XYZ file of C-alpha atoms in Angstrom:
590
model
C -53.562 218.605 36.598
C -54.759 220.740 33.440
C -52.779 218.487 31.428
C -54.309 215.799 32.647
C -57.713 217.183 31.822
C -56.550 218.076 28.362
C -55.058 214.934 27.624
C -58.670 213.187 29.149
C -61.204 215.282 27.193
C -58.660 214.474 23.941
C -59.319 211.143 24.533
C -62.753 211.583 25.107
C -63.210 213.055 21.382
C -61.067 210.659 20.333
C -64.021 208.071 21.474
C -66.700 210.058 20.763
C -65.069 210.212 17.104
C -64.771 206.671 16.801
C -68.040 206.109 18.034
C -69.616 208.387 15.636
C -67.975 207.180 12.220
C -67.599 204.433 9.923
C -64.668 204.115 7.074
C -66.217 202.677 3.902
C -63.059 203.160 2.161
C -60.221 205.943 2.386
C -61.097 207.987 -0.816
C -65.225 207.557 0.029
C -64.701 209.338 3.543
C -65.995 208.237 7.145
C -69.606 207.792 8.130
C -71.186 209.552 10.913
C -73.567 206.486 13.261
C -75.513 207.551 16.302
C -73.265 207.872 19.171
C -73.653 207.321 23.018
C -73.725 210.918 23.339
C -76.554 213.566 23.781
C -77.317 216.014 20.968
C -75.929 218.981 23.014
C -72.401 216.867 23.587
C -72.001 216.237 20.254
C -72.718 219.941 19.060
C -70.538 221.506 21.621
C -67.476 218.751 20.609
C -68.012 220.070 17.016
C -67.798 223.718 18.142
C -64.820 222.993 19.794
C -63.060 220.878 16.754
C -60.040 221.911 15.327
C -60.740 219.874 12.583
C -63.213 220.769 9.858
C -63.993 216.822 8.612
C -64.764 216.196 12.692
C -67.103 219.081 12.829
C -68.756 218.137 9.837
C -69.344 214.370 10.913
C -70.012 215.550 14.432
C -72.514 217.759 13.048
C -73.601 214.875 10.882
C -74.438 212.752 13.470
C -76.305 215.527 15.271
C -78.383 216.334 12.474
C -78.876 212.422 12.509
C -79.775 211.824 15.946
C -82.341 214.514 16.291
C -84.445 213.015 12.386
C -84.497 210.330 14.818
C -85.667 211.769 17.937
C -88.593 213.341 15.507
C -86.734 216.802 16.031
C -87.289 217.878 12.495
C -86.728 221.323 12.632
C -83.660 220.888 14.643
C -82.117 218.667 12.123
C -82.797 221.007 9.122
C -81.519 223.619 11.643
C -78.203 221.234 12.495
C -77.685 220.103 8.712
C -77.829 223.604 7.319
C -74.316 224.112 8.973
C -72.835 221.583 6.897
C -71.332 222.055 3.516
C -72.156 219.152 1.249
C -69.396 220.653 -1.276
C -66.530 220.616 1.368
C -67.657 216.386 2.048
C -66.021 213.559 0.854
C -68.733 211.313 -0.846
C -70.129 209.016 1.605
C -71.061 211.792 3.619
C -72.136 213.583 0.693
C -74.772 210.798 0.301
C -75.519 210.120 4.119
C -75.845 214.632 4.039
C -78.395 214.259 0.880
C -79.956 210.978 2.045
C -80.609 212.688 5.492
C -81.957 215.751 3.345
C -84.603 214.005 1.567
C -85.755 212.403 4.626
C -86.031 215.674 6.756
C -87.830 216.667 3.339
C -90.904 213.905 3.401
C -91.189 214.693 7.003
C -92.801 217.979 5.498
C -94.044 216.608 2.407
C -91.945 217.996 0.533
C -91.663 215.545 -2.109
C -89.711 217.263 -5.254
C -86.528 218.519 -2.230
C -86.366 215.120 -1.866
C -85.584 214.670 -5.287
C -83.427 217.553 -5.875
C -81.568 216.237 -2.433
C -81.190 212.689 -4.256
C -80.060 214.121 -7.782
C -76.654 214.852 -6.011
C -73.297 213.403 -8.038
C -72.389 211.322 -5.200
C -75.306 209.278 -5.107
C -74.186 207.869 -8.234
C -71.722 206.036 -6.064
C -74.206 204.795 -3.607
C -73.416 200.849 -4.205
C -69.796 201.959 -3.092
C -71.861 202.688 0.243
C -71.730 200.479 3.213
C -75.140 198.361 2.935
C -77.521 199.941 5.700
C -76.853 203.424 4.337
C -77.866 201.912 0.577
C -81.169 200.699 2.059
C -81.936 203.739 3.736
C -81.373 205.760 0.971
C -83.119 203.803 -1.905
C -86.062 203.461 0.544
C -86.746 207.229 1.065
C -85.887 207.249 -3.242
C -88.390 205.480 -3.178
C -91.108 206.953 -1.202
C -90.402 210.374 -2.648
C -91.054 208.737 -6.127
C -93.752 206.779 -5.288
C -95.131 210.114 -3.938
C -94.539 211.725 -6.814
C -96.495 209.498 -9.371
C -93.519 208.054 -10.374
C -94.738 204.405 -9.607
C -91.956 202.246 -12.221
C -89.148 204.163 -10.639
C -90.220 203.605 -7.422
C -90.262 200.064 -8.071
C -87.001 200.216 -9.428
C -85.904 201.774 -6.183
C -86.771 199.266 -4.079
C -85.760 196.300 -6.019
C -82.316 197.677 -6.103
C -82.129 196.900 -2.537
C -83.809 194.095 -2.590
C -80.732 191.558 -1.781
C -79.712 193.715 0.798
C -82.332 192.821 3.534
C -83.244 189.764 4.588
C -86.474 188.419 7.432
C -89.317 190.816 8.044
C -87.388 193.876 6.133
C -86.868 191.827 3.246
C -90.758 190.574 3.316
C -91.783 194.510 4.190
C -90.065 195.670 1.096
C -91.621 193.065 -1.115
C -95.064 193.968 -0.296
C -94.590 197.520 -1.036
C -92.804 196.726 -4.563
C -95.832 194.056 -5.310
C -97.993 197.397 -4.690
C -96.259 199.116 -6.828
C -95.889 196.856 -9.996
C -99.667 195.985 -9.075
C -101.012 199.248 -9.849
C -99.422 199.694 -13.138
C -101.393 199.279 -16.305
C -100.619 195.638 -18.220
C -99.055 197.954 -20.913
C -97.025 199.393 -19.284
C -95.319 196.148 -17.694
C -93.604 194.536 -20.897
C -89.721 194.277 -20.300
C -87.371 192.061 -21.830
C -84.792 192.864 -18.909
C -84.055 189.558 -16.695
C -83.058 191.881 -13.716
C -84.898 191.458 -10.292
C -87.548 194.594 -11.224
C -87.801 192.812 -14.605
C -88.756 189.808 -12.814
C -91.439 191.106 -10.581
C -93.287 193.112 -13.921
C -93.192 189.766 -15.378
C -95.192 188.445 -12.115
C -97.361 191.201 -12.698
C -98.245 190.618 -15.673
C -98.715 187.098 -15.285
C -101.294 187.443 -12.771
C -103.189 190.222 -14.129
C -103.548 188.656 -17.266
C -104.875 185.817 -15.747
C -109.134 186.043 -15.336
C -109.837 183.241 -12.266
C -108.243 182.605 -9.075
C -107.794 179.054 -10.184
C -105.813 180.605 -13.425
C -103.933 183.094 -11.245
C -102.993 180.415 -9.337
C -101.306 178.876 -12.368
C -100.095 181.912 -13.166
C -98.020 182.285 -10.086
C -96.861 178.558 -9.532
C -95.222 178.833 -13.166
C -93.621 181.759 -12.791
C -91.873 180.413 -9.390
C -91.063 177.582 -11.611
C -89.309 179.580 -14.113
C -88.130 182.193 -11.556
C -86.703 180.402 -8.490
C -83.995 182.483 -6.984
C -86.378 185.411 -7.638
C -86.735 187.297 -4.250
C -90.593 187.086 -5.141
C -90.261 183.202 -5.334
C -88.468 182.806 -2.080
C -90.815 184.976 -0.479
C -94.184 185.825 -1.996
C -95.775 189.025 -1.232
C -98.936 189.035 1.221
C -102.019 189.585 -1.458
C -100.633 187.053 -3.076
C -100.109 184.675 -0.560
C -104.210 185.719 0.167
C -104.754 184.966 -3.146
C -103.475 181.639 -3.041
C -105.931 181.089 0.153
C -108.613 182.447 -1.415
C -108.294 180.146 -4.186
C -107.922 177.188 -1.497
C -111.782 178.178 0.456
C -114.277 179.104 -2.041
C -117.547 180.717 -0.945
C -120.049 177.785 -0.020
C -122.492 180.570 2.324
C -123.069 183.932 1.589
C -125.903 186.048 4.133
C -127.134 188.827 2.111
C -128.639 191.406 4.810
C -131.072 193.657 3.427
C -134.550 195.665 5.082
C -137.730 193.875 3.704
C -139.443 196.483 5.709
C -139.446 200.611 6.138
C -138.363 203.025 3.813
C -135.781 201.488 1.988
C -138.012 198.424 0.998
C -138.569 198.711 -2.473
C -134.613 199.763 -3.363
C -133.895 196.607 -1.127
C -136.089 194.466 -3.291
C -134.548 195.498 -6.482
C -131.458 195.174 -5.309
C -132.257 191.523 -3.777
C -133.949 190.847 -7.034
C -130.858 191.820 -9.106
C -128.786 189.646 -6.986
C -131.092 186.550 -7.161
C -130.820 187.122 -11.027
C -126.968 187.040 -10.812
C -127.251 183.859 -9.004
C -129.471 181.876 -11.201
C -127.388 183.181 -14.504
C -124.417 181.454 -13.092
C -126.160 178.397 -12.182
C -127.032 178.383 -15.423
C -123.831 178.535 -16.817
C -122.654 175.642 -14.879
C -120.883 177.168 -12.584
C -121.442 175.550 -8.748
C -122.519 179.055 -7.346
C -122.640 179.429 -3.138
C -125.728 179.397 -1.247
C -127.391 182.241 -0.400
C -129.249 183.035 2.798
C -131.626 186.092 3.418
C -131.426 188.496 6.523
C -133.803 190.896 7.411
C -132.001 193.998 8.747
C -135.252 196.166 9.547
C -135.538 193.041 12.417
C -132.280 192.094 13.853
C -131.752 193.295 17.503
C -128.258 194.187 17.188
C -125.193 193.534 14.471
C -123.751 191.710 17.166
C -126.806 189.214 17.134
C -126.604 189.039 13.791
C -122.748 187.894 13.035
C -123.396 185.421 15.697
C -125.989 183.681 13.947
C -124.562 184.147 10.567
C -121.187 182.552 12.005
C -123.661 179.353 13.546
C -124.890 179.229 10.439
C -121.550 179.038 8.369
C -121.592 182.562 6.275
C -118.853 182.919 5.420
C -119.440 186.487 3.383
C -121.867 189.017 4.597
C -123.707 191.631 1.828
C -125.286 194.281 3.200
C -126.172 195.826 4.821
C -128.104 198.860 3.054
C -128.926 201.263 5.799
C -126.376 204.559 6.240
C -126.543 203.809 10.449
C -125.732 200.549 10.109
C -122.490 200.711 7.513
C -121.859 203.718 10.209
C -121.806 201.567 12.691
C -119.625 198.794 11.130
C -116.898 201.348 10.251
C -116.750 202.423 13.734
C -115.025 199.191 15.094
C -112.053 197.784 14.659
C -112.268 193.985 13.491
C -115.495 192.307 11.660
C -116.474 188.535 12.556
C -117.032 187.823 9.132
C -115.958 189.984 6.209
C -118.554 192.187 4.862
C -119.397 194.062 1.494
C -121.325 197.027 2.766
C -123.893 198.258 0.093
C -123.714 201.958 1.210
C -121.032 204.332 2.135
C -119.600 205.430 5.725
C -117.725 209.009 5.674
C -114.937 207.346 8.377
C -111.533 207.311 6.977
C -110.612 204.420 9.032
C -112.430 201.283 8.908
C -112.070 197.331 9.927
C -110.205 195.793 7.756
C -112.732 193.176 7.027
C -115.163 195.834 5.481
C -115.763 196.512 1.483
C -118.354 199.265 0.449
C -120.264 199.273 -2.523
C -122.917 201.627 -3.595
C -124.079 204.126 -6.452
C -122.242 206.767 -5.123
C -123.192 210.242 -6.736
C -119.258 211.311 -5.995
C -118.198 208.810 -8.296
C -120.252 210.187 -11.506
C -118.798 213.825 -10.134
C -114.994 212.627 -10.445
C -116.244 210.977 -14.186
C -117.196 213.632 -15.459
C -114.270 215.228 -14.487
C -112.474 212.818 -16.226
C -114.453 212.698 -19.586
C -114.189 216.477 -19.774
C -110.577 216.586 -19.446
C -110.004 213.263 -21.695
C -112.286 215.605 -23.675
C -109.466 218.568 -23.677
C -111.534 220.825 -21.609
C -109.277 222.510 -18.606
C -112.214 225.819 -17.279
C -115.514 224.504 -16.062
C -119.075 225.727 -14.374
C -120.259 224.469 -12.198
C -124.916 224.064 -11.383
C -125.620 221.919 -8.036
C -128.716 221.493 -5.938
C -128.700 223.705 -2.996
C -128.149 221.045 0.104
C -126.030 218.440 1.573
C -126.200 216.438 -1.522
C -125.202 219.397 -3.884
C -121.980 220.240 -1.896
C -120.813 216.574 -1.780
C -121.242 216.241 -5.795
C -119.469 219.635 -6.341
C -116.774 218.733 -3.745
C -115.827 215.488 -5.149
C -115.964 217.096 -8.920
C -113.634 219.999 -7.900
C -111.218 217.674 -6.074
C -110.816 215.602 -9.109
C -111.028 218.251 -11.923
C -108.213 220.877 -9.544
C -105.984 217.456 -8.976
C -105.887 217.294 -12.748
C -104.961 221.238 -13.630
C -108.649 222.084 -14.217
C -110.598 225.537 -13.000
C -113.776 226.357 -11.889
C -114.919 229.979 -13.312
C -118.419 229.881 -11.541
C -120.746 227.719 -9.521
C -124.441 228.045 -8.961
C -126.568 225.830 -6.405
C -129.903 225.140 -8.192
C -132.909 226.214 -5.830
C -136.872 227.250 -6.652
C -137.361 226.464 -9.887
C -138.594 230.288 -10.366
C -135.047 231.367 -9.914
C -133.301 229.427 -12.725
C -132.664 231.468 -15.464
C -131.521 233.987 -13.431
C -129.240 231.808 -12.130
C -128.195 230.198 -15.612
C -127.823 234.191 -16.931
C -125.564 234.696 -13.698
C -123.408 231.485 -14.765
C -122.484 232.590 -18.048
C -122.432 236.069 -17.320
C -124.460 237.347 -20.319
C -124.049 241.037 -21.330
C -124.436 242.968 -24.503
C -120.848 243.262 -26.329
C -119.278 245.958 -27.779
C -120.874 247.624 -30.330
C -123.296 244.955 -31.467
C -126.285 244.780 -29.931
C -126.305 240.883 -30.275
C -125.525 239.919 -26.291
C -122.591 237.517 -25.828
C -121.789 234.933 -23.053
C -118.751 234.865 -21.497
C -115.296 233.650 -22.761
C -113.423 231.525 -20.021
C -116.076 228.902 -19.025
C -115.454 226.001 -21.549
C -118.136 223.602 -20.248
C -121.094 222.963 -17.514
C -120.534 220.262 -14.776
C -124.810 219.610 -14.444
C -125.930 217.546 -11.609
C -129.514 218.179 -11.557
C -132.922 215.759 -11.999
C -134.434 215.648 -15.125
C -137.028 218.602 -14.623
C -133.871 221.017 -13.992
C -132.201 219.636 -17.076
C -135.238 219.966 -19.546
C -135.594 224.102 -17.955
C -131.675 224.552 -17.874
C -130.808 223.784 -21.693
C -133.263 225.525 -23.322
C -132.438 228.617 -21.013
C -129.117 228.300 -21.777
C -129.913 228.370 -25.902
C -131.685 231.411 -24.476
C -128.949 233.145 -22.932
C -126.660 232.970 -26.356
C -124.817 230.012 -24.591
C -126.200 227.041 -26.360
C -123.320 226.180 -27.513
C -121.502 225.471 -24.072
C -120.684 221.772 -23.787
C -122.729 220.329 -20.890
C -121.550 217.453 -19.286
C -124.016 215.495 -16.522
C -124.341 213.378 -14.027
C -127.426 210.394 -14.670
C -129.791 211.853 -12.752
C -130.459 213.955 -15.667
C -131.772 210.505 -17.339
C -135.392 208.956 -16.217
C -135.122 206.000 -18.893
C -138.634 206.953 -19.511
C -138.395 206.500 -23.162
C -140.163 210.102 -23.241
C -138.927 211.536 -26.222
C -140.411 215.290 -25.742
C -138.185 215.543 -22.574
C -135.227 213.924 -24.152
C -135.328 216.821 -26.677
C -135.534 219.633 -23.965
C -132.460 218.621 -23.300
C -130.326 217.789 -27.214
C -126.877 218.051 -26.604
C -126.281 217.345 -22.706
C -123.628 214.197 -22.526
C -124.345 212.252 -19.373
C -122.782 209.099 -17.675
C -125.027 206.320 -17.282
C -124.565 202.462 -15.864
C -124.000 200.195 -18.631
C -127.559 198.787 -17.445
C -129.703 201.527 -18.556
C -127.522 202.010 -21.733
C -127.078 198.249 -22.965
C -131.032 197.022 -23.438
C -130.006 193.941 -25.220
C -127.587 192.729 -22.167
C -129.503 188.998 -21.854
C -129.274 189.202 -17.872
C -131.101 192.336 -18.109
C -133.751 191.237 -20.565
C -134.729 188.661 -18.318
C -134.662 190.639 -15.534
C -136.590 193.242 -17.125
C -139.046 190.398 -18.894
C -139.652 189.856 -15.034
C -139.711 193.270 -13.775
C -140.485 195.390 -16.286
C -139.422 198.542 -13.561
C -135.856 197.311 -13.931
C -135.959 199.374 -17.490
C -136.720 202.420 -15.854
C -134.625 204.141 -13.434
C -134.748 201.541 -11.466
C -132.513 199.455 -13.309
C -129.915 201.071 -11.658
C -130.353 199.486 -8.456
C -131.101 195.955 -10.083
C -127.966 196.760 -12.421
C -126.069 197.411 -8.618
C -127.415 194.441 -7.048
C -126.205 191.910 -10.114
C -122.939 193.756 -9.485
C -123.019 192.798 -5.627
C -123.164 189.576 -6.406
C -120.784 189.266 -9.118
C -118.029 191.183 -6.464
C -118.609 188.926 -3.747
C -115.562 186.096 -5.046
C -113.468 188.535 -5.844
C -113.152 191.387 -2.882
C -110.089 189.951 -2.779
C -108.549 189.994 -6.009
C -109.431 193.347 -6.732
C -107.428 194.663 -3.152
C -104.340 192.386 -4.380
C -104.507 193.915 -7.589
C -105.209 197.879 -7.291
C -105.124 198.387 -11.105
C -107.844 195.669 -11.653
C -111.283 195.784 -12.507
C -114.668 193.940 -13.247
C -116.345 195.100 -16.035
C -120.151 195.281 -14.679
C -123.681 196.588 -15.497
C -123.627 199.400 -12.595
C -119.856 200.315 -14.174
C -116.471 199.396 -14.707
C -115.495 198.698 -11.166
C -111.831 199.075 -8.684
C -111.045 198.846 -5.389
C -109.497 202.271 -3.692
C -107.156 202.021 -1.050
C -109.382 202.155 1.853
C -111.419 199.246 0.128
C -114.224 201.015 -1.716
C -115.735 199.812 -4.782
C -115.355 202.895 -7.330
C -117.302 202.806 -10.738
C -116.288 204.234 -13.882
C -119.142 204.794 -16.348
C -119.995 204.791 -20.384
C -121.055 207.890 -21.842
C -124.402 208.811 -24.024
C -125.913 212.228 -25.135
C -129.542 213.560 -26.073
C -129.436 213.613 -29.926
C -132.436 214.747 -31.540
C -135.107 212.976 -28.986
C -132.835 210.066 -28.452
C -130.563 208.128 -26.397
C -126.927 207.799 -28.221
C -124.142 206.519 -26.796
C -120.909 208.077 -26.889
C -117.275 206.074 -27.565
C -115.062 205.309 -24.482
C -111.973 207.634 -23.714
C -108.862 206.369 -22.146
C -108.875 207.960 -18.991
């Protein structure tokens, strides 16, 4: 009878084993799969193997089943039994591929790439074809997370002819994203290889300006490219593209309040896109029609996509008002797509939703990346006290920290009494040594300044004051009233701010005929007819800017891109106060 039993549970392993393993070739070793066993069966059958290659695979396939199950810590637990150094090389490669895995599970993105730089995975196209997909994939997520966009690419095109129907379509969409969001420069290869063939695609379409040329673009590359995985199967945006292209904009509702308190920025901003309108009709072009909603009376956003679909809009801007974008962001599918011209805080929004506005975040994050273009790695920090303060700040720090930078000191602006104290506690003045000239201090190599005029013209002078007059400051444009007033320009010599093309370009035609019009739009207001121009010049190309993430449209509010979660961001031109007056600064590369 024991016999029996022996002989039966033998034969049991024997299955078990045979269940759990692969042979890719003698000298490569067997595979572990998942088995029709339970974790705990196949741990206690590797406990009780005589055989230290079973163990290992049992253990293996443990370590496997659990990553699956979503038993991370488990799996690290199971797979820090096995020695990768007593493998043969395909498990070596399923033990490091498993590795890496377990490590993006905790985001731990350079493991993964230790895990990966293993000998055997040199040998990986020796490997039986599902475990070369799995492991270029999570290659390829750990170097996509690790800013290492090219190789990434290179990653997944490797395993490109290994997948075929929704996989295959899946991984070309993620290496069009890739090759999308790399500079033009940075996509000229003479290789003829399948990632050689999709940076050629790239570059094709990105050097193309219209939809109508990018759709040229594309149709002679296929030509030229035919057995290209790309040809046989285009990825989505493009595919959008290419129906974009097919149903231009004929209707566009622009939804704006022509009463309350947001009248008059509505009307420059309506004003600015009118002007945008008539320009192109100008030029020739066979612009879309344009009919005006009044948001401060519409019952309910519901109410109003219902008319706007009986009336055939087929693009909705607006609208202005913070509730209302709220609201919008809240659901989960738009009737009509929509270019908000404000900013919701959600994370998640309808997929049909673009936002647009002059966001005081985006002037933080560009002046954190003049000042480091600029070589500058310590900064202070002055922000009003408030809400509006500690968004600025935040969305400098985040920028400036993701970049190596340091803040040495902040100081939230308050009563205007309080200033230069507050400037003296900045830059920590104190007599030095044995001189009694006072010095600043050392480690702060420039001022982050997001402050209105009036703060500015009190702040510069104190800091000449203080012995710190020569401290760089760098603002945001609030610091600029485009007043022309030449006295308060020199209270402030020497402060670099960012500014919309708009307020720095007076001899852009659109805006001398806007401003010939509206003579306001010269002022600070220009900033909201400069914004509104922009609105309209996005609206036929939401789409090509999500396609293509590296993209932009050089406008009068900024140079604009699309982020991920489909907000318009704006990089700005640079000017300083020299001697009374406005001078403009050269571009950086950022």
């Amino acid at each position: 009878m024991i016999a029996c039993l022996r002989l039966f549970t033998a034969l049991c392993l024997a299955a078990l084993l045979a269940a759990c393993s692969s042979s890719p070739s003698s000298s490569l070793g067997e595979l572990p799969r998942t088995p029709d066993a339970s974790l705990e069966q196949l741990l206690q059958q590797a406990a009780e193997s005589q055989n230290p290659e079973q163990a290992a695979l049992l253990r293996l396939s443990a370590a496997d089943l659990a990553y699956k199950q979503h038993n991370f810590d488990r799996a690290q637990q199971i797979l820090a039994q096995v020695t990768l150094e007593q493998l043969k090389p395909a498990q070596q490669v399923f033990a490091s591929t498993l590795s890496a895995e377990l490590a993006m599970s905790r985001n731990q993105t350079k493991e993964a790439l230790v895990a990966l730089s293993h000998p055997s995975v040199a040998r990986l196209n020796e490997m039986p074809a599902d475990l070369q997909v799995r492991s270029h994939t999570v290659h390829a997520r750990a170097l996509e997370a690790d800013g290492q966009t090219l190789a990434a690419a290179r990653e997944r095109a490797a395993m490109s002819q290994l997948l075929t129907g929704d996989a295959a379509n899946s991984n070309n969409d993620a290496i069009w994203s890739l090759v999308a969001a790399l500079p033009v420069d940075q996509l000229q290869t003479q290789s003829n290889d399948v990632l050689g063939g999709w940076m050629s695609l790239a570059r094709a379409v990105k050097s193309a300006g219209t939809l109508a040329d990018q759709q040229n673009a594309i149709d002679q590359w296929r030509a030229q490219n035919p057995a290209h995985p790309a040809a046989i199967q285009l990825p989505t945006p493009l595919v959008k593209l290419k129906e974009l292209a097919n149903q231009p904009l004929s209707k566009i509702a622009l939804l704006l309040p022509q009463e309350g308190q947001l009248a008059s920025v509505s009307k420059a901003l309506r004003d600015g896109f009118v002007a945008a309108h008539y320009q192109a009709q100008q030029a020739g072009q066979n612009p879309p029609e344009i009919l005006f909603y009044d948001s401060s009376r519409i019952g309910s956003l519901d109410s109003f996509y219902s008319k706007a679909q009986a009336d055939g809009v087929q693009l909705v801007v607006g609208p202005l008002e913070k509730p209302l974008v709220k609201q919008l962001s809240a659901r989960s599918q738009l009737p009509i797509t929509t270019l908000a011209l404000n900013y919701s805080e959600a994370s998640q929004t309808p997929p049909q939703l673009f936002q647009f506005g002059l966001a005081a975040e985006d002037e933080a994050r560009e002046v954190a990346r003049r000042a480091r273009a600029d070589g500058l790695t310590r900064a202070g920090a002055m922000v009003p006290q408030g809400e509006w303060g500690n968004r600025v700040l935040k969305a400098f720090r985040q920028e400036w920290e993701a970049n190596g930078g340091t803040i040495v000191g902040v100081e939230h602006i308050d009563k205007p009494v309080a200033l230069a104290q507050q400037v003296a506690d900045l830059v920590q003045l104190r007599k030095s040594g044995n001189s009694s000239d006072p010095s600043r201090r050392q480690d702060m190599e420039f001022i982050f300044l997001a402050a209105t005029p009036q703060q500015a013209q009190q702040i510069k002078p104190t800091l000449n004051y203080q012995y710190a007059g020569d401290l760089p400051v760098y603002a945001t444009s609030h610091v600029f009233s485009a007043s022309g007033d030449q006295n308060q320009y020199n209270d402030m010599n020497g402060i670099r701010f960012c500014e919309t093309p708009w307020l720095l370009n007076p001899s852009n035609p659109l805006r001398q005929q806007v401003a010939a019009q509206w003579p306001q739009a010269g002022g600070s207001l220009g900033r909201l007819y400069a914004m509104g121009v922009d609105a309209y010049r996005l609206t036929p190309s939401l789409g090509q800017l999500k396609a293509l993430p590296d993209s932009r449209i050089d406008g009068l509010s900024g140079s604009l891109s699309m982020s991920q979660s489909q907000r318009i961001e704006r990089q700005l031109p640079w000017a300083e106060f020299v001697n009374g007056q406005v001078q403009n600064l050269p571009d950086t590369q950022h």
